[in-house]
Amino acid sequence: MLSDRSRPVIEATLPVVADHIEEIAARFYTHLFGQHPELLDGIFNRGNQAERTQQMALAGSVAVFASSLVKVPEQLPEHLLSRIAHKHASLGITPAQYDVVHDNLFWAIVDVLGEAVTPEVAAAWDEVYWLMAYALINQERGLYSARGVRPETVWREWEVVEKIPETDDVVTFRLRRTDDRLVKTSLPGQYVTVQVPMPDGVRQPRQYSLTRADDGEHRQFSVKRVHGGGKPDGEVSNLLFDRVQVGDRLTMSLPFGDVVLDDSGRPVVFASAGIGVTPMAGMLSHLAAAGSHLPITLLHADVDDASFALRGQVLADIEALPGASAHVWYERGAQSSLPIDVHAGVMNLDDVKLPEDAIYYLCGPLPFMQAVRSALIERNVAPRDIQYEVFGPDLWQADLVTEDTPGAGRHAAG
Ligand SMILES: Cc1cc2nc3c(=O)[nH]c(=O)nc-3n(C[C@H](O)[C@H](O)[C@H](O)COP(=O)(O)OP(=O)(O)OC[C@H]3O[C@@H](n4cnc5c(N)ncnc54)[C@H](O)[C@@H]3O)c2cc1C
Ligand code: HEM
C-alpha cells in the first residue's frame, strides 16, 4: 500500500488536488487526445466527453481512491475498481496504455497546479497512480484471461437477425454469431460494448445490457433512441434505431459488467424505470431459463403500457417463474391492458410488500435510483444489499459524500 513517505504528502495535498481534480481531468483529456487522436476512434465515447461526464468520473474515481488509501489503507475500494475494470475490458484497454494515461495525467497535474507540484509531491501522486493502475491492470488481466482473450480480441462480428420494435423509441436487436468460435456465456445483468462506425468515419463505442439468457448462438439487447431536447440527438442510439437493419453486421465485445445476479438463493427485487428495465429483463430471462423458485419481485416505473419496453418478454418470464410478481407505476395513470398490478404516479414502495432479506437491483435515471435507494434505506435495507447499474460513467459523488460512513461504497450511491 501507500509508503510511509508518501502518506503524509498525499494527506496534505489531497484537499488541493480534490479542489482542482475536475480541471485536471479536463486538461488531461484535451492533452491526451491532442497527443493520441487514435484514442477517439473506437475507444472513447465522444458523447461522454461532450457532456463532461467522463472527466467527472475520472476525477471522482481518483479522489475516492486516494482518500480511501489514506483513510482505510488496509482495503482497496473494490466496487470502484471492479466497475472501471469491467468497463475498460469491454473496450479492450491494454496495460501499455496506462503509461500513456500516466504521462498525460501528470502533464495536466503540473499544468494546473504549477509550482505546488514539488518533486516530493509528484513522487507521492505517482505512487497513488501506479497503485490504482496496477490494481486495474491486474483485474483486467483476470477478466481477459477468464474469457480466453487478449485486449485486442474482445471484439467479434455479429449479424442482426431480428429488429423488433418495442415502443415508439425502443428497438430490440437479436444477433447471431458469424463464426464457429465458442460463444462465452454472459452472467445475468452484464452488458456488451457495441462499436459503431459513424458517418464521419469515426467508430463510437456504447454499452448495451443483454436482455436474454444465452443460448450459445445469439445475443439480444434493446436500444432507446436519445432525443436531444435542445442538445444534439444521441448519435449511436439513433443510428442503430434508424439505420441498422436485419442482415447488417455489428462489432460487439464479449459481455462484461459487475452488477450481476447474486446466486446465494436470497429473494430478489428488481426496481427499474424506463429503459432501465433492460438489465432486469436479462436477469429475469436467466432466472426463467434456470427454472428458479426464488421469490422475485419486479417493480417498474414507466409512462404507460405503450412505453414499457420488453413488457411481453418480461411479463412472460414473470408468469413462468412460480415465485415472481410484477408491480408497475405509470405516470399517465393506472390504466393498463396487462395482467399486472398497476399503480398511478411515480414508484412508491409503500404500495407493495417487499420480501425480507432481499437483494435489490436498481436501474434507471439517477434521481429515480436515489429516491428508491433512500426509501429502501429508510426501511432498514443494508446498503450492501442494494446494487445499481448506471447507464453512463459513474461519477462516484455519493462515495465522496459518504466516504466517512462505514460500509458505504459504490452500492450506497444512486
Ligand atoms: C453499463 C451500461 C449499460 C447500458 N445499457 C443500455 C441499454 O440496455 N439500452 C440503452 O438504450 N442504453 C443503454 N446504455 C446507454 C448507452 O450506452 C448510450 O449511452 C445511449 O444509447 C446513448 O448513446 P448515444 O450515442 O445515442 O448518445 P450520445 O451521442 O452519446 O449523447 C449522449 C448525451 O450527450 C449529449 N451530447 C452529445 N454530443 C453533445 C454535444 N456536442 N454537446 C452537448 N451535448 C451533447 C446528447 O444530447 C445526449 O444527451 C447503457 C450504458 C451503460 C454504461
Ligand atoms: C489509473 C488509471 C485509470 C483510471 C483511474 C481510470 C478511470 C476510469 C473511470 C472512472 C472510468 C468510468 C467508468 C464508468 O463507466 O463508470 C473509465 C472509463 C474509461 N477509461 Fe479509464 N481509467 C484509467 C486508465 C485508463 C487507460 C490506460 C485507458 C486507455 C486509454 C482508459 C480508457 C478508458 C475508456 C475508453 C473509458 C470509457 C470512457 C467512456 O465511456 O466515456 N482508462 N476510466
Coordinates of C-alpha atoms and ligand atoms in Angstrom, one line a residue:
M1 CA 0.0 0.0 0.0
L2 CA 1.0 3.6 0.2
S3 CA 4.5 4.1 1.5
D4 CA 5.2 5.9 4.8
R5 CA 7.0 8.6 2.9
S6 CA 4.1 9.3 0.6
R7 CA 1.2 9.0 3.0
P8 CA 1.6 12.4 4.8
V9 CA 2.3 14.1 1.4
I10 CA -1.0 12.7 0.0
E11 CA -2.9 13.7 3.2
A12 CA -1.5 17.2 2.9
T13 CA -2.2 17.7 -0.8
L14 CA -5.4 15.7 -1.1
P15 CA -7.6 18.8 -0.5
V16 CA -5.9 20.9 -3.1
V17 CA -5.8 18.1 -5.7
A18 CA -9.5 17.4 -4.9
D19 CA -10.4 21.0 -5.4
H20 CA -8.7 21.1 -8.8
I21 CA -9.3 17.5 -9.9
E22 CA -12.1 18.3 -12.4
E23 CA -9.9 20.9 -14.1
I24 CA -7.0 18.5 -14.1
A25 CA -9.2 15.8 -15.7
A26 CA -10.5 18.3 -18.4
R27 CA -6.9 19.4 -19.2
F28 CA -5.8 15.8 -19.2
Y29 CA -8.3 14.7 -21.9
T30 CA -7.6 17.7 -24.1
H31 CA -3.9 16.9 -24.0
L32 CA -4.4 13.2 -24.3
F33 CA -6.5 13.4 -27.5
G34 CA -4.1 16.1 -28.9
Q35 CA -1.2 13.6 -28.4
H36 CA -3.2 10.5 -29.3
P37 CA -6.1 11.2 -31.6
E38 CA -6.3 7.5 -32.4
L39 CA -8.0 7.0 -28.9
L40 CA -11.0 8.9 -30.2
D41 CA -11.6 6.2 -32.8
G42 CA -13.4 3.3 -31.3
I43 CA -12.2 3.7 -27.7
F44 CA -13.5 6.8 -26.0
N45 CA -17.2 7.8 -26.1
R46 CA -17.4 11.4 -27.5
G47 CA -20.9 11.9 -26.1
N48 CA -19.5 11.5 -22.6
Q49 CA -16.6 13.9 -23.5
A50 CA -19.1 16.5 -24.7
E51 CA -21.2 16.0 -21.6
R52 CA -18.0 16.1 -19.5
T53 CA -19.3 13.1 -17.5
Q54 CA -16.2 11.0 -18.3
Q55 CA -14.0 13.9 -17.0
M56 CA -16.1 13.9 -13.8
A57 CA -15.9 10.1 -13.5
L58 CA -12.1 10.0 -13.8
A59 CA -11.8 12.9 -11.3
G60 CA -14.2 11.3 -8.8
S61 CA -12.6 7.9 -9.0
V62 CA -9.1 9.2 -8.4
A63 CA -10.3 11.3 -5.5
V64 CA -12.2 8.4 -3.9
F65 CA -9.2 6.0 -4.4
A66 CA -6.7 8.4 -2.9
S67 CA -8.8 9.3 0.1
S68 CA -9.5 5.6 0.6
L69 CA -5.8 4.9 0.6
V70 CA -5.3 7.4 3.4
K71 CA -8.4 6.6 5.4
V72 CA -8.8 2.8 5.0
P73 CA -5.3 1.7 3.9
E74 CA -5.9 -2.0 4.6
Q75 CA -8.7 -2.1 2.0
L76 CA -8.9 -1.1 -1.7
P77 CA -12.2 0.4 -2.9
E78 CA -13.3 -2.8 -4.6
H79 CA -16.5 -1.8 -6.2
L80 CA -14.9 1.3 -7.8
L81 CA -12.1 -0.7 -9.2
S82 CA -14.4 -3.5 -10.4
R83 CA -16.8 -1.1 -12.2
I84 CA -13.9 0.6 -14.0
A85 CA -12.0 -2.7 -14.8
H86 CA -15.2 -4.2 -16.4
K87 CA -15.7 -1.1 -18.5
H88 CA -12.1 -1.0 -19.6
A89 CA -12.1 -4.7 -20.5
S90 CA -15.3 -4.2 -22.6
L91 CA -13.2 -1.6 -24.6
G92 CA -10.1 -3.7 -24.9
I93 CA -7.9 -1.4 -22.8
T94 CA -4.2 -2.6 -22.7
P95 CA -1.6 -2.4 -19.9
A96 CA 0.7 -0.3 -22.2
Q97 CA -2.0 2.4 -22.4
Y98 CA -1.6 3.0 -18.7
D99 CA 1.8 4.6 -19.5
V100 CA 0.2 7.0 -22.0
V101 CA -2.5 7.9 -19.5
H102 CA 0.1 8.4 -16.8
D103 CA 2.2 10.8 -18.8
N104 CA -0.7 12.9 -19.9
L105 CA -2.3 13.0 -16.5
F106 CA 0.9 14.1 -14.8
W107 CA 1.4 16.7 -17.5
A108 CA -2.1 18.0 -16.6
I109 CA -1.4 18.0 -12.9
V110 CA 1.7 20.1 -13.4
D111 CA -0.2 22.3 -15.9
V112 CA -2.9 23.1 -13.4
L113 CA -1.1 23.1 -10.0
G114 CA 2.2 24.6 -11.3
E115 CA 5.0 25.0 -8.7
A116 CA 2.9 23.4 -6.0
V117 CA 4.0 20.1 -7.6
T118 CA 7.4 19.7 -6.0
P119 CA 9.4 16.5 -6.8
E120 CA 8.1 15.1 -3.4
V121 CA 4.5 15.8 -4.3
A122 CA 5.0 14.4 -7.8
A123 CA 6.6 11.2 -6.4
A124 CA 3.7 10.6 -3.9
W125 CA 1.0 11.0 -6.5
D126 CA 3.0 8.9 -8.9
E127 CA 2.7 6.2 -6.3
V128 CA -1.0 6.6 -6.0
Y129 CA -1.4 6.4 -9.8
W130 CA 0.5 3.2 -10.1
L131 CA -1.3 1.6 -7.1
M132 CA -4.6 2.3 -8.9
A133 CA -3.2 1.4 -12.3
Y134 CA -1.8 -2.0 -11.2
A135 CA -5.0 -2.8 -9.3
L136 CA -6.9 -2.1 -12.5
I137 CA -4.4 -3.8 -14.8
N138 CA -4.5 -7.0 -12.6
Q139 CA -8.3 -7.1 -12.6
E140 CA -8.4 -6.5 -16.3
R141 CA -5.8 -9.3 -16.9
G142 CA -8.1 -11.6 -14.9
L143 CA -11.2 -10.6 -16.9
Y144 CA -9.4 -11.2 -20.2
S145 CA -7.9 -14.5 -19.2
A146 CA -11.1 -15.8 -17.8
R147 CA -12.6 -15.3 -21.3
G148 CA -9.5 -16.6 -23.1
V149 CA -9.0 -13.4 -24.9
R150 CA -6.4 -10.6 -25.2
P151 CA -7.4 -6.9 -25.2
E152 CA -7.3 -6.8 -29.0
T153 CA -9.6 -9.9 -29.3
V154 CA -12.6 -8.8 -27.2
W155 CA -14.4 -7.9 -30.4
R156 CA -16.4 -10.1 -32.7
E157 CA -18.7 -9.6 -35.6
W158 CA -22.4 -10.4 -35.1
E159 CA -25.2 -10.4 -37.7
V160 CA -28.6 -8.8 -36.9
V161 CA -31.2 -11.5 -37.4
E162 CA -34.2 -9.6 -35.9
K163 CA -35.1 -6.0 -35.2
I164 CA -38.1 -5.8 -33.1
P165 CA -40.0 -2.6 -32.4
E166 CA -40.7 -2.4 -28.7
T167 CA -42.1 1.2 -28.3
D168 CA -42.0 4.4 -30.3
D169 CA -38.4 4.9 -29.1
V170 CA -37.1 1.5 -28.3
V171 CA -36.0 -1.4 -30.6
T172 CA -34.6 -4.8 -29.7
F173 CA -31.8 -6.3 -31.8
R174 CA -31.3 -10.0 -31.9
L175 CA -27.9 -11.0 -33.3
R176 CA -26.4 -14.3 -34.3
R177 CA -22.7 -15.3 -34.3
T178 CA -20.9 -15.2 -37.7
D179 CA -18.2 -17.7 -37.0
D180 CA -17.6 -21.1 -35.3
R181 CA -15.9 -19.8 -32.2
L182 CA -17.5 -20.7 -28.9
V183 CA -19.9 -18.0 -27.6
K184 CA -18.9 -17.5 -24.0
T185 CA -21.9 -17.2 -21.7
S186 CA -22.7 -13.9 -20.1
L187 CA -23.6 -13.5 -16.4
P188 CA -27.1 -12.3 -15.8
G189 CA -27.0 -8.4 -15.8
Q190 CA -24.0 -8.0 -18.0
Y191 CA -23.6 -5.6 -21.0
V192 CA -21.7 -5.6 -24.2
T193 CA -19.9 -2.7 -25.9
V194 CA -21.1 -2.1 -29.4
Q195 CA -18.6 -0.3 -31.7
V196 CA -20.4 1.5 -34.5
P197 CA -18.8 3.3 -37.5
M198 CA -20.3 6.8 -37.7
P199 CA -21.0 8.7 -40.9
D200 CA -17.8 10.8 -40.3
G201 CA -15.7 7.6 -40.3
V202 CA -15.0 7.5 -36.6
R203 CA -16.1 4.4 -34.7
Q204 CA -18.1 5.0 -31.5
P205 CA -18.4 2.6 -28.6
R206 CA -21.6 2.3 -26.5
Q207 CA -22.7 -0.2 -23.8
Y208 CA -25.9 -2.1 -24.0
S209 CA -27.3 -4.5 -21.4
L210 CA -28.0 -8.0 -22.6
T211 CA -31.7 -8.7 -22.3
R212 CA -31.8 -12.5 -22.8
A213 CA -30.1 -15.6 -21.3
D214 CA -27.6 -17.1 -23.7
D215 CA -28.3 -19.9 -26.0
G216 CA -24.8 -20.3 -27.4
E217 CA -25.8 -18.7 -30.7
H218 CA -27.5 -15.4 -30.1
R219 CA -27.2 -12.1 -28.1
Q220 CA -30.0 -9.6 -27.6
F221 CA -30.1 -6.0 -26.5
S222 CA -32.5 -3.1 -26.6
V223 CA -31.8 0.5 -27.5
K224 CA -33.7 3.6 -26.6
R225 CA -33.1 6.4 -29.1
V226 CA -32.0 9.5 -27.2
H227 CA -33.8 12.7 -28.2
G228 CA -31.6 15.8 -27.7
G229 CA -34.3 18.1 -26.4
G230 CA -32.3 21.2 -27.4
K231 CA -29.0 19.4 -27.4
P232 CA -27.8 17.0 -30.2
D233 CA -29.8 13.8 -30.6
G234 CA -27.8 10.8 -29.3
E235 CA -25.7 9.7 -32.2
V236 CA -25.3 5.9 -31.8
S237 CA -28.8 5.1 -30.4
N238 CA -30.4 7.0 -33.3
L239 CA -28.1 5.4 -35.9
L240 CA -28.9 1.9 -34.5
F241 CA -32.6 2.8 -34.3
D242 CA -33.0 4.3 -37.8
R243 CA -30.3 2.6 -40.0
V244 CA -29.2 -0.8 -38.7
Q245 CA -31.3 -3.5 -40.3
V246 CA -31.7 -7.3 -40.4
G247 CA -28.7 -8.7 -42.3
D248 CA -26.3 -5.9 -41.2
R249 CA -23.3 -6.7 -39.1
L250 CA -22.3 -5.2 -35.7
T251 CA -19.0 -5.3 -33.9
M252 CA -19.6 -6.3 -30.3
S253 CA -17.4 -7.0 -27.3
L254 CA -17.7 -10.1 -25.1
P255 CA -20.0 -9.5 -22.1
F256 CA -18.7 -7.6 -19.1
G257 CA -20.2 -5.9 -16.1
D258 CA -20.0 -6.4 -12.3
V259 CA -23.7 -5.8 -11.5
V260 CA -24.8 -9.4 -11.8
L261 CA -27.4 -11.6 -10.2
D262 CA -26.5 -12.9 -6.7
D263 CA -26.6 -16.7 -6.6
S264 CA -26.9 -17.1 -2.9
G265 CA -30.5 -18.0 -3.1
R266 CA -31.9 -14.9 -1.4
P267 CA -35.1 -13.2 -2.6
V268 CA -34.5 -10.7 -5.4
V269 CA -36.2 -7.4 -6.0
F270 CA -35.7 -5.5 -9.3
A271 CA -36.6 -1.8 -9.4
S272 CA -36.4 -0.1 -12.8
A273 CA -37.6 2.9 -14.6
G274 CA -37.9 3.4 -18.4
I275 CA -35.1 1.8 -20.4
G276 CA -33.5 0.7 -17.0
V277 CA -35.7 -2.4 -17.5
T278 CA -33.0 -3.9 -19.8
P279 CA -30.6 -5.5 -17.2
M280 CA -33.7 -6.7 -15.2
A281 CA -35.0 -8.4 -18.4
G282 CA -31.7 -10.1 -18.8
M283 CA -31.6 -11.3 -15.2
L284 CA -35.3 -12.4 -15.3
S285 CA -34.6 -14.3 -18.5
H286 CA -31.7 -16.2 -16.8
L287 CA -33.9 -16.9 -13.8
A288 CA -36.7 -18.2 -16.0
A289 CA -34.2 -20.3 -18.1
A290 CA -32.9 -21.8 -14.8
G291 CA -36.4 -22.6 -13.6
S292 CA -35.8 -20.6 -10.4
H293 CA -38.2 -20.9 -7.5
L294 CA -36.9 -17.8 -5.7
P295 CA -39.2 -15.1 -4.5
I296 CA -38.7 -12.4 -7.2
T297 CA -40.4 -9.0 -7.3
L298 CA -40.2 -6.7 -10.3
L299 CA -41.0 -3.1 -9.6
H300 CA -41.1 -1.0 -12.8
A301 CA -42.0 2.7 -13.4
D302 CA -42.9 4.0 -16.9
V303 CA -45.1 6.4 -18.7
D304 CA -47.8 3.9 -19.7
D305 CA -48.3 0.4 -21.3
A306 CA -47.1 1.6 -24.7
S307 CA -43.8 2.9 -23.4
F308 CA -42.9 -0.1 -21.3
A309 CA -40.1 -1.7 -23.3
L310 CA -39.8 -5.5 -23.3
R311 CA -43.1 -5.9 -21.5
G312 CA -44.1 -9.0 -23.4
Q313 CA -40.8 -10.8 -22.6
V314 CA -40.6 -9.6 -19.0
L315 CA -44.2 -10.5 -18.1
A316 CA -43.9 -13.9 -19.8
D317 CA -40.8 -14.6 -17.7
I318 CA -42.6 -13.4 -14.5
E319 CA -45.5 -15.7 -15.4
A320 CA -43.2 -18.7 -15.9
L321 CA -41.5 -18.1 -12.5
P322 CA -43.6 -19.6 -9.7
G323 CA -42.2 -17.2 -7.1
A324 CA -42.4 -14.0 -9.2
S325 CA -44.7 -11.0 -9.2
A326 CA -44.7 -7.6 -11.0
H327 CA -45.9 -4.2 -9.9
V328 CA -45.9 -1.2 -12.3
W329 CA -46.3 2.5 -11.8
Y330 CA -47.5 4.6 -14.7
E331 CA -47.1 8.4 -14.9
R332 CA -50.2 8.6 -17.1
G333 CA -52.4 6.8 -14.6
A334 CA -53.3 3.2 -13.6
Q335 CA -55.0 2.2 -16.9
S336 CA -53.4 -1.0 -18.4
S337 CA -54.4 -3.9 -20.6
L338 CA -51.6 -6.0 -19.0
P339 CA -52.4 -8.7 -16.4
I340 CA -50.4 -7.0 -13.6
D341 CA -50.7 -4.8 -10.5
V342 CA -50.7 -1.2 -11.8
H343 CA -50.4 2.0 -9.8
A344 CA -50.7 5.6 -10.8
G345 CA -47.8 8.0 -10.5
V346 CA -44.2 7.5 -9.5
M347 CA -42.9 4.4 -7.9
N348 CA -43.9 4.2 -4.2
L349 CA -42.6 1.3 -2.2
D350 CA -45.5 1.8 0.3
D351 CA -47.8 0.3 -2.4
V352 CA -46.1 -3.1 -2.2
K353 CA -45.0 -5.7 0.3
L354 CA -41.3 -6.3 -0.1
P355 CA -39.7 -9.7 0.9
E356 CA -37.5 -10.0 3.9
D357 CA -33.7 -10.3 3.4
A358 CA -33.8 -9.5 -0.3
I359 CA -31.1 -8.3 -2.7
Y360 CA -32.1 -5.2 -4.6
Y361 CA -31.1 -4.2 -8.1
L362 CA -31.8 -0.7 -9.4
C363 CA -31.6 0.7 -12.9
G364 CA -33.0 4.0 -14.3
P365 CA -32.3 7.7 -14.2
L366 CA -30.2 8.8 -11.3
P367 CA -33.0 10.7 -9.4
F368 CA -35.1 7.6 -9.6
M369 CA -32.3 5.4 -8.2
Q370 CA -31.6 7.9 -5.5
A371 CA -35.3 8.1 -4.5
V372 CA -35.7 4.3 -4.4
R373 CA -32.4 3.7 -2.6
S374 CA -33.4 6.3 0.1
A375 CA -36.7 4.6 0.5
L376 CA -35.0 1.3 1.0
I377 CA -32.5 2.6 3.5
E378 CA -35.5 4.1 5.4
R379 CA -36.8 0.6 5.6
N380 CA -33.5 -0.6 7.0
V381 CA -32.3 -2.4 3.9
A382 CA -28.5 -2.7 4.3
P383 CA -26.6 -0.6 1.7
R384 CA -24.6 -3.6 0.7
D385 CA -27.8 -5.3 -0.4
I386 CA -28.6 -2.6 -3.0
Q387 CA -26.8 -2.8 -6.3
Y388 CA -27.3 -0.5 -9.2
E389 CA -26.4 -0.1 -12.9
V390 CA -25.7 3.4 -14.2
F391 CA -26.2 4.0 -18.0
G392 CA -23.2 6.3 -18.2
P393 CA -20.0 6.9 -16.4
D394 CA -20.4 6.6 -12.6
L395 CA -19.4 9.9 -11.1
W396 CA -18.7 8.5 -7.6
Q397 CA -20.1 11.5 -6.0
A398 CA -22.1 9.5 -3.5
D399 CA -18.8 7.9 -2.4
L400 CA -17.2 11.2 -1.9
V401 CA -20.1 12.4 0.2
T402 CA -20.4 9.2 2.2
E403 CA -16.8 8.2 2.5
D404 CA -16.8 8.5 6.2
T405 CA -19.7 6.1 6.6
P406 CA -18.5 2.6 7.4
G407 CA -19.5 0.1 4.7
A408 CA -20.7 2.9 2.4
G409 CA -19.3 2.0 -1.0
R410 CA -20.4 2.2 -4.6
H411 CA -23.6 0.3 -3.8
A412 CA -24.5 3.1 -1.4
A413 CA -25.0 5.5 -4.3
G414 CA -27.8 6.2 -6.6
Ligands
LIG1 C1 -23.4 -0.4 -18.5 C2 -24.4 0.4 -19.4 C3 -25.5 -0.3 -19.9 C4 -26.3 0.4 -20.8 N1 -27.4 -0.3 -21.3 C5 -28.3 0.3 -22.1 C6 -29.4 -0.4 -22.7 O1 -29.6 -1.5 -22.4 N2 -30.2 0.3 -23.5 C7 -30.0 1.6 -23.9 O2 -30.8 2.2 -24.7 N3 -28.9 2.3 -23.4 C8 -28.0 1.7 -22.5 N4 -26.9 2.3 -22.1 C9 -26.7 3.7 -22.6 C10 -26.0 3.6 -23.9 O3 -24.7 3.1 -23.7 C11 -25.7 5.0 -24.6 O4 -25.2 5.9 -23.6 C12 -27.1 5.6 -25.1 O5 -27.6 4.7 -26.1 C13 -26.8 7.0 -25.7 O6 -25.9 6.9 -26.7 P1 -25.9 7.9 -28.0 O7 -24.7 7.7 -28.7 O8 -27.2 7.8 -28.7 O9 -25.9 9.3 -27.3 P2 -24.6 10.4 -27.3 O10 -24.4 10.9 -28.6 O11 -23.5 9.7 -26.5 O12 -25.3 11.5 -26.4 C14 -25.5 11.4 -25.0 C15 -25.9 12.7 -24.5 O13 -24.9 13.7 -24.7 C16 -25.4 14.8 -25.4 N5 -24.4 15.3 -26.3 C17 -23.8 14.6 -27.3 N6 -23.0 15.4 -28.0 C18 -23.1 16.6 -27.5 C19 -22.5 17.9 -27.8 N7 -21.6 18.0 -28.7 N8 -22.9 19.0 -27.0 C20 -23.8 18.8 -26.0 N9 -24.4 17.7 -25.7 C21 -24.0 16.6 -26.4 C22 -26.7 14.3 -26.1 O14 -27.6 15.4 -26.3 C23 -27.2 13.3 -25.1 O15 -28.0 13.9 -24.2 C24 -26.1 1.7 -21.2 C25 -24.9 2.3 -20.7 C26 -24.1 1.7 -19.8 C27 -22.8 2.4 -19.4
HEM2 C1 -5.3 4.6 -13.2 C2 -5.7 4.9 -14.4 C3 -7.2 5.0 -14.8 C4 -8.2 5.4 -14.1 C5 -8.3 5.9 -12.7 C6 -9.4 5.3 -15.0 C7 -10.7 5.6 -14.6 C8 -11.8 5.5 -15.3 C9 -13.2 5.7 -14.9 C10 -13.6 6.1 -13.5 C11 -14.0 5.4 -15.9 C12 -15.5 5.4 -16.0 C13 -16.1 4.0 -15.6 C14 -17.6 4.0 -15.6 O1 -18.2 3.8 -16.6 O2 -18.2 4.3 -14.5 C15 -13.1 5.0 -17.1 C16 -13.6 4.7 -18.3 C17 -12.8 4.6 -19.4 N1 -11.4 4.5 -19.4 FE1 -10.2 4.6 -17.8 N2 -9.0 4.9 -16.2 C18 -7.7 4.7 -16.1 C19 -6.9 4.2 -17.2 C20 -7.3 4.1 -18.5 C21 -6.5 3.8 -19.6 C22 -5.0 3.5 -19.5 C23 -7.2 3.9 -20.7 C24 -6.8 3.7 -22.1 C25 -6.7 4.7 -23.0 C26 -8.6 4.2 -20.3 C27 -9.7 4.4 -21.1 C28 -11.0 4.5 -20.7 C29 -12.1 4.5 -21.6 C30 -12.1 4.4 -23.1 C31 -13.3 4.6 -20.8 C32 -14.7 4.7 -21.2 C33 -15.0 6.1 -21.4 C34 -16.4 6.5 -21.8 O3 -17.2 5.6 -22.0 O4 -16.7 7.7 -21.8 N3 -8.6 4.4 -18.9 N4 -11.8 5.0 -16.7

